[in-house]
PDB file of C-alpha atoms in Angstrom:
ATOM      1  CA  UNK A   1       1.561  -7.331 104.960  1.00 71.00           C
ATOM      2  CA  UNK A   2       2.083  -5.987 101.473  1.00 84.00           C
ATOM      3  CA  UNK A   3       5.012  -3.817 102.572  1.00 89.00           C
ATOM      4  CA  UNK A   4       6.882  -6.809 104.010  1.00 94.00           C
ATOM      5  CA  UNK A   5       6.524  -8.616 100.678  1.00 93.00           C
ATOM      6  CA  UNK A   6       7.556  -5.470  98.813  1.00 93.00           C
ATOM      7  CA  UNK A   7      10.609  -5.043 101.049  1.00 95.00           C
ATOM      8  CA  UNK A   8      11.700  -8.630 100.443  1.00 96.00           C
ATOM      9  CA  UNK A   9      11.224  -8.194  96.682  1.00 94.00           C
ATOM     10  CA  UNK A  10      13.354  -5.032  96.657  1.00 95.00           C
ATOM     11  CA  UNK A  11      16.022  -6.786  98.716  1.00 96.00           C
ATOM     12  CA  UNK A  12      16.100  -9.669  96.227  1.00 96.00           C
ATOM     13  CA  UNK A  13      16.148  -7.428  93.136  1.00 94.00           C
ATOM     14  CA  UNK A  14      18.954  -5.219  94.451  1.00 95.00           C
ATOM     15  CA  UNK A  15      20.927  -7.981  96.166  1.00 96.00           C
ATOM     16  CA  UNK A  16      20.944  -6.296  99.575  1.00 96.00           C
ATOM     17  CA  UNK A  17      22.353  -8.330 102.457  1.00 96.00           C
ATOM     18  CA  UNK A  18      19.863  -6.600 104.730  1.00 93.00           C
ATOM     19  CA  UNK A  19      16.799  -4.555 103.875  1.00 96.00           C
ATOM     20  CA  UNK A  20      17.043  -1.377 105.913  1.00 96.00           C
ATOM     21  CA  UNK A  21      14.394   1.216 106.730  1.00 96.00           C
ATOM     22  CA  UNK A  22      16.080   3.844 104.568  1.00 95.00           C
ATOM     23  CA  UNK A  23      15.939   1.502 101.536  1.00 94.00           C
ATOM     24  CA  UNK A  24      12.152   1.133 101.512  1.00 94.00           C
ATOM     25  CA  UNK A  25      11.613   3.775  98.838  1.00 91.00           C
ATOM     26  CA  UNK A  26      14.357   2.636  96.484  1.00 92.00           C
ATOM     27  CA  UNK A  27      13.198   2.256  92.898  1.00 91.00           C
ATOM     28  CA  UNK A  28      12.757  -1.288  91.665  1.00 90.00           C
ATOM     29  CA  UNK A  29      14.678  -0.251  88.520  1.00 91.00           C
ATOM     30  CA  UNK A  30      16.864   2.838  89.180  1.00 90.00           C
ATOM     31  CA  UNK A  31      18.161   2.788  85.601  1.00 91.00           C
ATOM     32  CA  UNK A  32      14.646   3.384  84.261  1.00 93.00           C
ATOM     33  CA  UNK A  33      13.551   6.958  84.904  1.00 93.00           C
ATOM     34  CA  UNK A  34      11.060   8.084  82.224  1.00 96.00           C
ATOM     35  CA  UNK A  35      10.951  11.720  81.197  1.00 96.00           C
ATOM     36  CA  UNK A  36       8.074  13.985  80.244  1.00 96.00           C
ATOM     37  CA  UNK A  37       7.593  17.509  78.931  1.00 97.00           C
ATOM     38  CA  UNK A  38       5.447  20.113  80.672  1.00 97.00           C
ATOM     39  CA  UNK A  39       2.942  20.020  77.812  1.00 96.00           C
ATOM     40  CA  UNK A  40       2.676  16.227  77.975  1.00 96.00           C
ATOM     41  CA  UNK A  41       2.218  16.375  81.743  1.00 97.00           C
ATOM     42  CA  UNK A  42      -0.771  18.626  81.143  1.00 97.00           C
ATOM     43  CA  UNK A  43      -2.300  16.124  78.725  1.00 96.00           C
ATOM     44  CA  UNK A  44      -1.717  13.186  81.067  1.00 96.00           C
ATOM     45  CA  UNK A  45      -3.181  14.985  84.079  1.00 97.00           C
ATOM     46  CA  UNK A  46      -6.119  16.354  82.079  1.00 97.00           C
ATOM     47  CA  UNK A  47      -7.041  12.892  80.829  1.00 97.00           C
ATOM     48  CA  UNK A  48      -6.406  11.171  84.156  1.00 97.00           C
ATOM     49  CA  UNK A  49      -8.638  13.559  86.095  1.00 97.00           C
ATOM     50  CA  UNK A  50     -11.423  13.650  83.522  1.00 95.00           C
ATOM     51  CA  UNK A  51     -13.722  11.648  85.787  1.00 95.00           C
ATOM     52  CA  UNK A  52     -13.857  14.634  88.169  1.00 96.00           C
ATOM     53  CA  UNK A  53     -15.908  16.679  85.700  1.00 96.00           C
ATOM     54  CA  UNK A  54     -15.727  19.764  83.520  1.00 96.00           C
ATOM     55  CA  UNK A  55     -15.388  22.322  86.317  1.00 94.00           C
ATOM     56  CA  UNK A  56     -12.368  20.485  87.655  1.00 96.00           C
ATOM     57  CA  UNK A  57     -10.803  20.146  84.219  1.00 97.00           C
ATOM     58  CA  UNK A  58     -11.316  23.857  83.605  1.00 96.00           C
ATOM     59  CA  UNK A  59      -9.317  24.483  86.765  1.00 96.00           C
ATOM     60  CA  UNK A  60      -6.504  22.223  85.511  1.00 97.00           C
ATOM     61  CA  UNK A  61      -6.530  24.001  82.148  1.00 96.00           C
ATOM     62  CA  UNK A  62      -6.365  27.405  83.837  1.00 97.00           C
ATOM     63  CA  UNK A  63      -3.535  26.281  86.102  1.00 97.00           C
ATOM     64  CA  UNK A  64      -1.354  25.637  83.050  1.00 97.00           C
ATOM     65  CA  UNK A  65      -2.605  28.327  80.687  1.00 97.00           C
ATOM     66  CA  UNK A  66      -2.821  31.168  83.215  1.00 97.00           C
ATOM     67  CA  UNK A  67       0.524  30.397  84.836  1.00 96.00           C
ATOM     68  CA  UNK A  68      -0.608  29.316  88.259  1.00 97.00           C
ATOM     69  CA  UNK A  69       2.345  26.920  88.245  1.00 97.00           C
ATOM     70  CA  UNK A  70       5.918  28.086  88.821  1.00 96.00           C
ATOM     71  CA  UNK A  71       8.019  25.472  87.003  1.00 96.00           C
ATOM     72  CA  UNK A  72      11.396  27.235  86.967  1.00 94.00           C
ATOM     73  CA  UNK A  73      14.433  25.985  88.849  1.00 92.00           C
ATOM     74  CA  UNK A  74      15.667  29.064  90.695  1.00 91.00           C
ATOM     75  CA  UNK A  75      18.443  29.557  93.193  1.00 89.00           C
ATOM     76  CA  UNK A  76      16.996  29.737  96.680  1.00 89.00           C
ATOM     77  CA  UNK A  77      13.700  28.172  95.651  1.00 87.00           C
ATOM     78  CA  UNK A  78      12.333  25.733  98.200  1.00 83.00           C
ATOM     79  CA  UNK A  79      12.764  22.072  97.310  1.00 83.00           C
ATOM     80  CA  UNK A  80       9.821  19.794  96.699  1.00 86.00           C
ATOM     81  CA  UNK A  81       6.427  21.132  95.694  1.00 94.00           C
ATOM     82  CA  UNK A  82       3.746  23.182  97.382  1.00 92.00           C
ATOM     83  CA  UNK A  83       0.318  24.646  96.688  1.00 95.00           C
ATOM     84  CA  UNK A  84      -0.711  27.987  98.173  1.00 94.00           C
ATOM     85  CA  UNK A  85      -4.390  28.922  97.960  1.00 93.00           C
ATOM     86  CA  UNK A  86      -5.126  32.474  99.143  1.00 93.00           C
ATOM     87  CA  UNK A  87      -8.791  33.233  99.657  1.00 93.00           C
ATOM     88  CA  UNK A  88     -10.652  34.950  96.789  1.00 88.00           C
ATOM     89  CA  UNK A  89      -7.828  34.168  94.373  1.00 92.00           C
ATOM     90  CA  UNK A  90      -6.627  31.182  92.398  1.00 93.00           C
ATOM     91  CA  UNK A  91      -4.031  28.772  93.746  1.00 95.00           C
ATOM     92  CA  UNK A  92      -0.290  28.932  93.132  1.00 96.00           C
ATOM     93  CA  UNK A  93       1.749  25.771  92.657  1.00 97.00           C
ATOM     94  CA  UNK A  94       5.505  25.753  93.198  1.00 95.00           C
ATOM     95  CA  UNK A  95       7.684  23.016  91.714  1.00 96.00           C
ATOM     96  CA  UNK A  96      11.245  22.840  90.381  1.00 95.00           C
ATOM     97  CA  UNK A  97      10.590  21.025  87.108  1.00 96.00           C
ATOM     98  CA  UNK A  98      13.326  18.671  85.889  1.00 94.00           C
ATOM     99  CA  UNK A  99      11.331  16.783  83.257  1.00 95.00           C
ATOM    100  CA  UNK A 100      11.012  13.487  85.132  1.00 95.00           C
ATOM    101  CA  UNK A 101       7.808  11.483  84.905  1.00 95.00           C
ATOM    102  CA  UNK A 102       7.412  11.288  88.665  1.00 93.00           C
ATOM    103  CA  UNK A 103       6.860  15.057  88.654  1.00 95.00           C
ATOM    104  CA  UNK A 104       3.583  14.499  86.812  1.00 95.00           C
ATOM    105  CA  UNK A 105       2.445  12.657  89.957  1.00 94.00           C
ATOM    106  CA  UNK A 106       3.639  15.600  92.045  1.00 95.00           C
ATOM    107  CA  UNK A 107       1.733  18.081  89.892  1.00 96.00           C
ATOM    108  CA  UNK A 108      -1.431  15.982  90.008  1.00 97.00           C
ATOM    109  CA  UNK A 109      -1.033  15.904  93.794  1.00 96.00           C
ATOM    110  CA  UNK A 110      -0.636  19.667  94.124  1.00 97.00           C
ATOM    111  CA  UNK A 111      -3.509  20.313  91.729  1.00 97.00           C
ATOM    112  CA  UNK A 112      -5.571  18.167  94.075  1.00 96.00           C
ATOM    113  CA  UNK A 113      -4.940  20.775  96.758  1.00 96.00           C
ATOM    114  CA  UNK A 114      -5.728  23.546  94.271  1.00 96.00           C
ATOM    115  CA  UNK A 115      -9.015  21.959  93.241  1.00 94.00           C
ATOM    116  CA  UNK A 116      -9.965  21.300  96.860  1.00 93.00           C
ATOM    117  CA  UNK A 117      -9.391  24.847  98.064  1.00 93.00           C
ATOM    118  CA  UNK A 118     -10.748  26.575  94.976  1.00 92.00           C
ATOM    119  CA  UNK A 119     -13.992  24.631  95.280  1.00 91.00           C
ATOM    120  CA  UNK A 120     -14.157  25.111  99.058  1.00 91.00           C
ATOM    121  CA  UNK A 121     -13.561  28.842  98.783  1.00 92.00           C
ATOM    122  CA  UNK A 122     -16.209  29.236  96.106  1.00 90.00           C
ATOM    123  CA  UNK A 123     -18.833  27.807  98.479  1.00 91.00           C
ATOM    124  CA  UNK A 124     -17.595  28.914 101.908  1.00 90.00           C
ATOM    125  CA  UNK A 125     -16.806  32.205 103.565  1.00 91.00           C
ATOM    126  CA  UNK A 126     -13.276  33.103 104.600  1.00 89.00           C
ATOM    127  CA  UNK A 127     -13.644  31.727 108.136  1.00 86.00           C
ATOM    128  CA  UNK A 128     -15.003  28.364 107.024  1.00 87.00           C
ATOM    129  CA  UNK A 129     -12.983  27.651 103.886  1.00 84.00           C
ATOM    130  CA  UNK A 130      -9.934  26.041 105.519  1.00 84.00           C
ATOM    131  CA  UNK A 131      -9.941  22.261 105.922  1.00 82.00           C
ATOM    132  CA  UNK A 132      -8.408  20.476 108.886  1.00 81.00           C
ATOM    133  CA  UNK A 133      -4.828  19.388 108.268  1.00 78.00           C
ATOM    134  CA  UNK A 134      -5.939  15.871 109.182  1.00 74.00           C
ATOM    135  CA  UNK A 135      -7.998  15.659 105.992  1.00 84.00           C
ATOM    136  CA  UNK A 136      -6.181  18.002 103.637  1.00 87.00           C
ATOM    137  CA  UNK A 137      -4.219  15.264 101.843  1.00 88.00           C
ATOM    138  CA  UNK A 138      -7.289  13.263 100.764  1.00 91.00           C
ATOM    139  CA  UNK A 139      -7.994  15.154  97.482  1.00 94.00           C
ATOM    140  CA  UNK A 140      -4.317  15.176  96.497  1.00 95.00           C
ATOM    141  CA  UNK A 141      -3.987  11.452  97.197  1.00 94.00           C
ATOM    142  CA  UNK A 142      -7.084  10.785  95.096  1.00 95.00           C
ATOM    143  CA  UNK A 143      -5.438  12.576  92.177  1.00 96.00           C
ATOM    144  CA  UNK A 144      -2.292  10.469  92.520  1.00 95.00           C
ATOM    145  CA  UNK A 145      -4.353   7.284  92.384  1.00 95.00           C
ATOM    146  CA  UNK A 146      -6.314   8.493  89.349  1.00 97.00           C
ATOM    147  CA  UNK A 147      -3.032   9.429  87.697  1.00 96.00           C
ATOM    148  CA  UNK A 148      -1.453   6.030  88.338  1.00 95.00           C
ATOM    149  CA  UNK A 149      -4.524   4.167  87.072  1.00 96.00           C
ATOM    150  CA  UNK A 150      -4.564   6.226  83.876  1.00 97.00           C
ATOM    151  CA  UNK A 151      -0.836   5.793  83.216  1.00 96.00           C
ATOM    152  CA  UNK A 152      -1.046   2.051  83.807  1.00 96.00           C
ATOM    153  CA  UNK A 153      -4.098   1.523  81.598  1.00 96.00           C
ATOM    154  CA  UNK A 154      -2.893   3.762  78.764  1.00 94.00           C
ATOM    155  CA  UNK A 155       0.470   2.039  78.234  1.00 95.00           C
ATOM    156  CA  UNK A 156       1.420  -1.268  76.631  1.00 96.00           C
ATOM    157  CA  UNK A 157       5.042  -1.071  77.763  1.00 96.00           C
ATOM    158  CA  UNK A 158       5.696  -3.675  80.512  1.00 95.00           C
ATOM    159  CA  UNK A 159       8.673  -1.697  81.804  1.00 95.00           C
ATOM    160  CA  UNK A 160       6.613   1.465  82.126  1.00 96.00           C
ATOM    161  CA  UNK A 161       3.770  -0.430  83.801  1.00 96.00           C
ATOM    162  CA  UNK A 162       6.235  -1.850  86.331  1.00 94.00           C
ATOM    163  CA  UNK A 163       7.535   1.672  86.948  1.00 95.00           C
ATOM    164  CA  UNK A 164       3.985   2.910  87.592  1.00 95.00           C
ATOM    165  CA  UNK A 165       3.293   0.103  90.075  1.00 93.00           C
ATOM    166  CA  UNK A 166       6.637   0.636  91.810  1.00 92.00           C
ATOM    167  CA  UNK A 167       6.044   4.377  92.000  1.00 91.00           C
ATOM    168  CA  UNK A 168       2.556   4.096  93.424  1.00 91.00           C
ATOM    169  CA  UNK A 169       3.708   1.621  96.089  1.00 91.00           C
ATOM    170  CA  UNK A 170       6.805   3.584  97.119  1.00 89.00           C
ATOM    171  CA  UNK A 171       5.106   6.991  96.941  1.00 87.00           C
ATOM    172  CA  UNK A 172       1.349   7.100  97.363  1.00 88.00           C
ATOM    173  CA  UNK A 173       0.657   3.756  99.034  1.00 90.00           C
ATOM    174  CA  UNK A 174       3.641   3.850 101.359  1.00 90.00           C
ATOM    175  CA  UNK A 175       3.205   7.467 102.417  1.00 85.00           C
ATOM    176  CA  UNK A 176      -0.556   7.889 102.498  1.00 85.00           C
ATOM    177  CA  UNK A 177      -1.689   4.437 103.563  1.00 88.00           C
ATOM    178  CA  UNK A 178       1.189   2.728 105.382  1.00 93.00           C
ATOM    179  CA  UNK A 179       2.933   5.708 106.965  1.00 91.00           C
ATOM    180  CA  UNK A 180      -0.321   7.265 108.143  1.00 89.00           C
ATOM    181  CA  UNK A 181      -1.479   3.921 109.554  1.00 92.00           C
ATOM    182  CA  UNK A 182       1.759   3.657 111.523  1.00 96.00           C
ATOM    183  CA  UNK A 183       1.455   7.249 112.678  1.00 93.00           C
ATOM    184  CA  UNK A 184      -2.092   6.545 113.855  1.00 93.00           C
ATOM    185  CA  UNK A 185      -0.808   3.557 115.838  1.00 96.00           C
ATOM    186  CA  UNK A 186       1.886   5.789 117.318  1.00 95.00           C
ATOM    187  CA  UNK A 187      -0.674   8.462 118.190  1.00 93.00           C
ATOM    188  CA  UNK A 188      -2.965   5.963 119.897  1.00 96.00           C
ATOM    189  CA  UNK A 189      -0.146   4.925 122.210  1.00 97.00           C
ATOM    190  CA  UNK A 190       0.822   8.548 122.864  1.00 94.00           C
ATOM    191  CA  UNK A 191      -2.741   9.417 123.867  1.00 94.00           C
ATOM    192  CA  UNK A 192      -2.952   6.306 126.035  1.00 97.00           C
ATOM    193  CA  UNK A 193       0.072   7.500 128.002  1.00 97.00           C
ATOM    194  CA  UNK A 194      -1.309  11.030 128.238  1.00 95.00           C
ATOM    195  CA  UNK A 195      -4.656   9.743 129.525  1.00 97.00           C
ATOM    196  CA  UNK A 196      -2.785   7.671 132.104  1.00 98.00           C
ATOM    197  CA  UNK A 197      -1.013  10.786 133.357  1.00 97.00           C
ATOM    198  CA  UNK A 198       2.402   9.706 132.082  1.00 95.00           C
ATOM    199  CA  UNK A 199       5.130  12.211 131.204  1.00 93.00           C
ATOM    200  CA  UNK A 200       6.127  12.324 127.541  1.00 93.00           C
ATOM    201  CA  UNK A 201       9.718  12.961 126.517  1.00 95.00           C
ATOM    202  CA  UNK A 202      11.490  12.753 123.174  1.00 94.00           C
ATOM    203  CA  UNK A 203      13.006   9.470 124.331  1.00 97.00           C
ATOM    204  CA  UNK A 204       9.543   8.070 125.072  1.00 96.00           C
ATOM    205  CA  UNK A 205       8.257   9.092 121.642  1.00 95.00           C
ATOM    206  CA  UNK A 206      11.346   7.563 120.020  1.00 96.00           C
ATOM    207  CA  UNK A 207      10.710   4.255 121.794  1.00 97.00           C
ATOM    208  CA  UNK A 208       7.057   4.214 120.721  1.00 97.00           C
ATOM    209  CA  UNK A 209       7.961   4.923 117.093  1.00 97.00           C
ATOM    210  CA  UNK A 210      10.639   2.230 116.968  1.00 98.00           C
ATOM    211  CA  UNK A 211       8.298  -0.386 118.428  1.00 98.00           C
ATOM    212  CA  UNK A 212       5.554   0.517 115.934  1.00 98.00           C
ATOM    213  CA  UNK A 213       7.995   0.038 113.045  1.00 97.00           C
ATOM    214  CA  UNK A 214       9.383  -3.214 114.417  1.00 97.00           C
ATOM    215  CA  UNK A 215       5.931  -4.686 114.996  1.00 97.00           C
ATOM    216  CA  UNK A 216       4.795  -3.742 111.483  1.00 97.00           C
ATOM    217  CA  UNK A 217       7.817  -4.725 109.396  1.00 97.00           C
ATOM    218  CA  UNK A 218       8.882  -7.730 111.465  1.00 95.00           C
ATOM    219  CA  UNK A 219      12.038  -9.430 110.255  1.00 95.00           C
ATOM    220  CA  UNK A 220      11.621  -8.099 106.700  1.00 96.00           C
ATOM    221  CA  UNK A 221      13.207  -4.724 107.464  1.00 97.00           C
ATOM    222  CA  UNK A 222      16.040  -3.654 109.744  1.00 97.00           C
ATOM    223  CA  UNK A 223      14.930  -0.528 111.611  1.00 97.00           C
ATOM    224  CA  UNK A 224      18.082   1.569 111.423  1.00 96.00           C
ATOM    225  CA  UNK A 225      19.269   3.951 114.103  1.00 95.00           C
ATOM    226  CA  UNK A 226      17.556   7.291 113.541  1.00 96.00           C
ATOM    227  CA  UNK A 227      14.364   5.831 112.060  1.00 96.00           C
ATOM    228  CA  UNK A 228      12.683   6.392 115.414  1.00 96.00           C
ATOM    229  CA  UNK A 229      13.054  10.155 114.933  1.00 95.00           C
ATOM    230  CA  UNK A 230      10.494  10.210 112.139  1.00 94.00           C
ATOM    231  CA  UNK A 231       7.687  11.059 114.571  1.00 93.00           C
ATOM    232  CA  UNK A 232       8.962  14.641 114.202  1.00 91.00           C
ATOM    233  CA  UNK A 233       8.585  14.852 110.440  1.00 86.00           C
ATOM    234  CA  UNK A 234       4.832  15.256 109.872  1.00 79.00           C
ATOM    235  CA  UNK A 235       3.701  18.820 110.685  1.00 78.00           C
ATOM    236  CA  UNK A 236       0.038  18.044 109.989  1.00 69.00           C
ATOM    237  CA  UNK A 237      -0.394  16.461 113.415  1.00 72.00           C
ATOM    238  CA  UNK A 238       0.825  19.558 115.224  1.00 72.00           C
ATOM    239  CA  UNK A 239      -1.170  22.122 113.250  1.00 70.00           C
ATOM    240  CA  UNK A 240      -4.740  21.152 114.139  1.00 56.00           C
TER     241      UNK A 240
END
């Protein structure tokens, strides 16, 4: 699999004796961390998402110009990024902006949620405007892929192109394709046990998760103690 090859490449580049589960998202070049201004992020995202049409681009423009996005780093502000989309209003995006290029990916992702819910709410009533949590990440993932393609094609800098490829593998591909595939495999086994009338405990779920990881990564990655607890991390599966 691609992730086994990627893991072995990262191990070689960084000189690791063993490639461990917690190292899978390490940057291929930690010393290279491109920066970007808020205004430039707007231009990149606007150009990258142009294929989605004028209505979508108007939403992106409004998100920046009308202050839908909270960029400030404030004490007590939640880490990461989030998009809230109350019905009959525009979306609100929360992010603690530090000026790193990877945050342009994050913004494109959150604007994917904003575009999704703004369009859904404009065509659906209040009771029918919410998407299932199983599908809610599809528009945001699409934006990340469009963003990565645009950044890669618009640059002639080999180092930057390598950063884009590394970022898309460690972020979008790993999380949205690989992780969700593994979680689906885990879920299939969980449902098999439920259908067979078996009792599920945290220990059982840990064992299933560890086996899924070991079968997928083979000898390329050492599945560290604690990796089996990651079945707890994804709230989407418990929210309907």
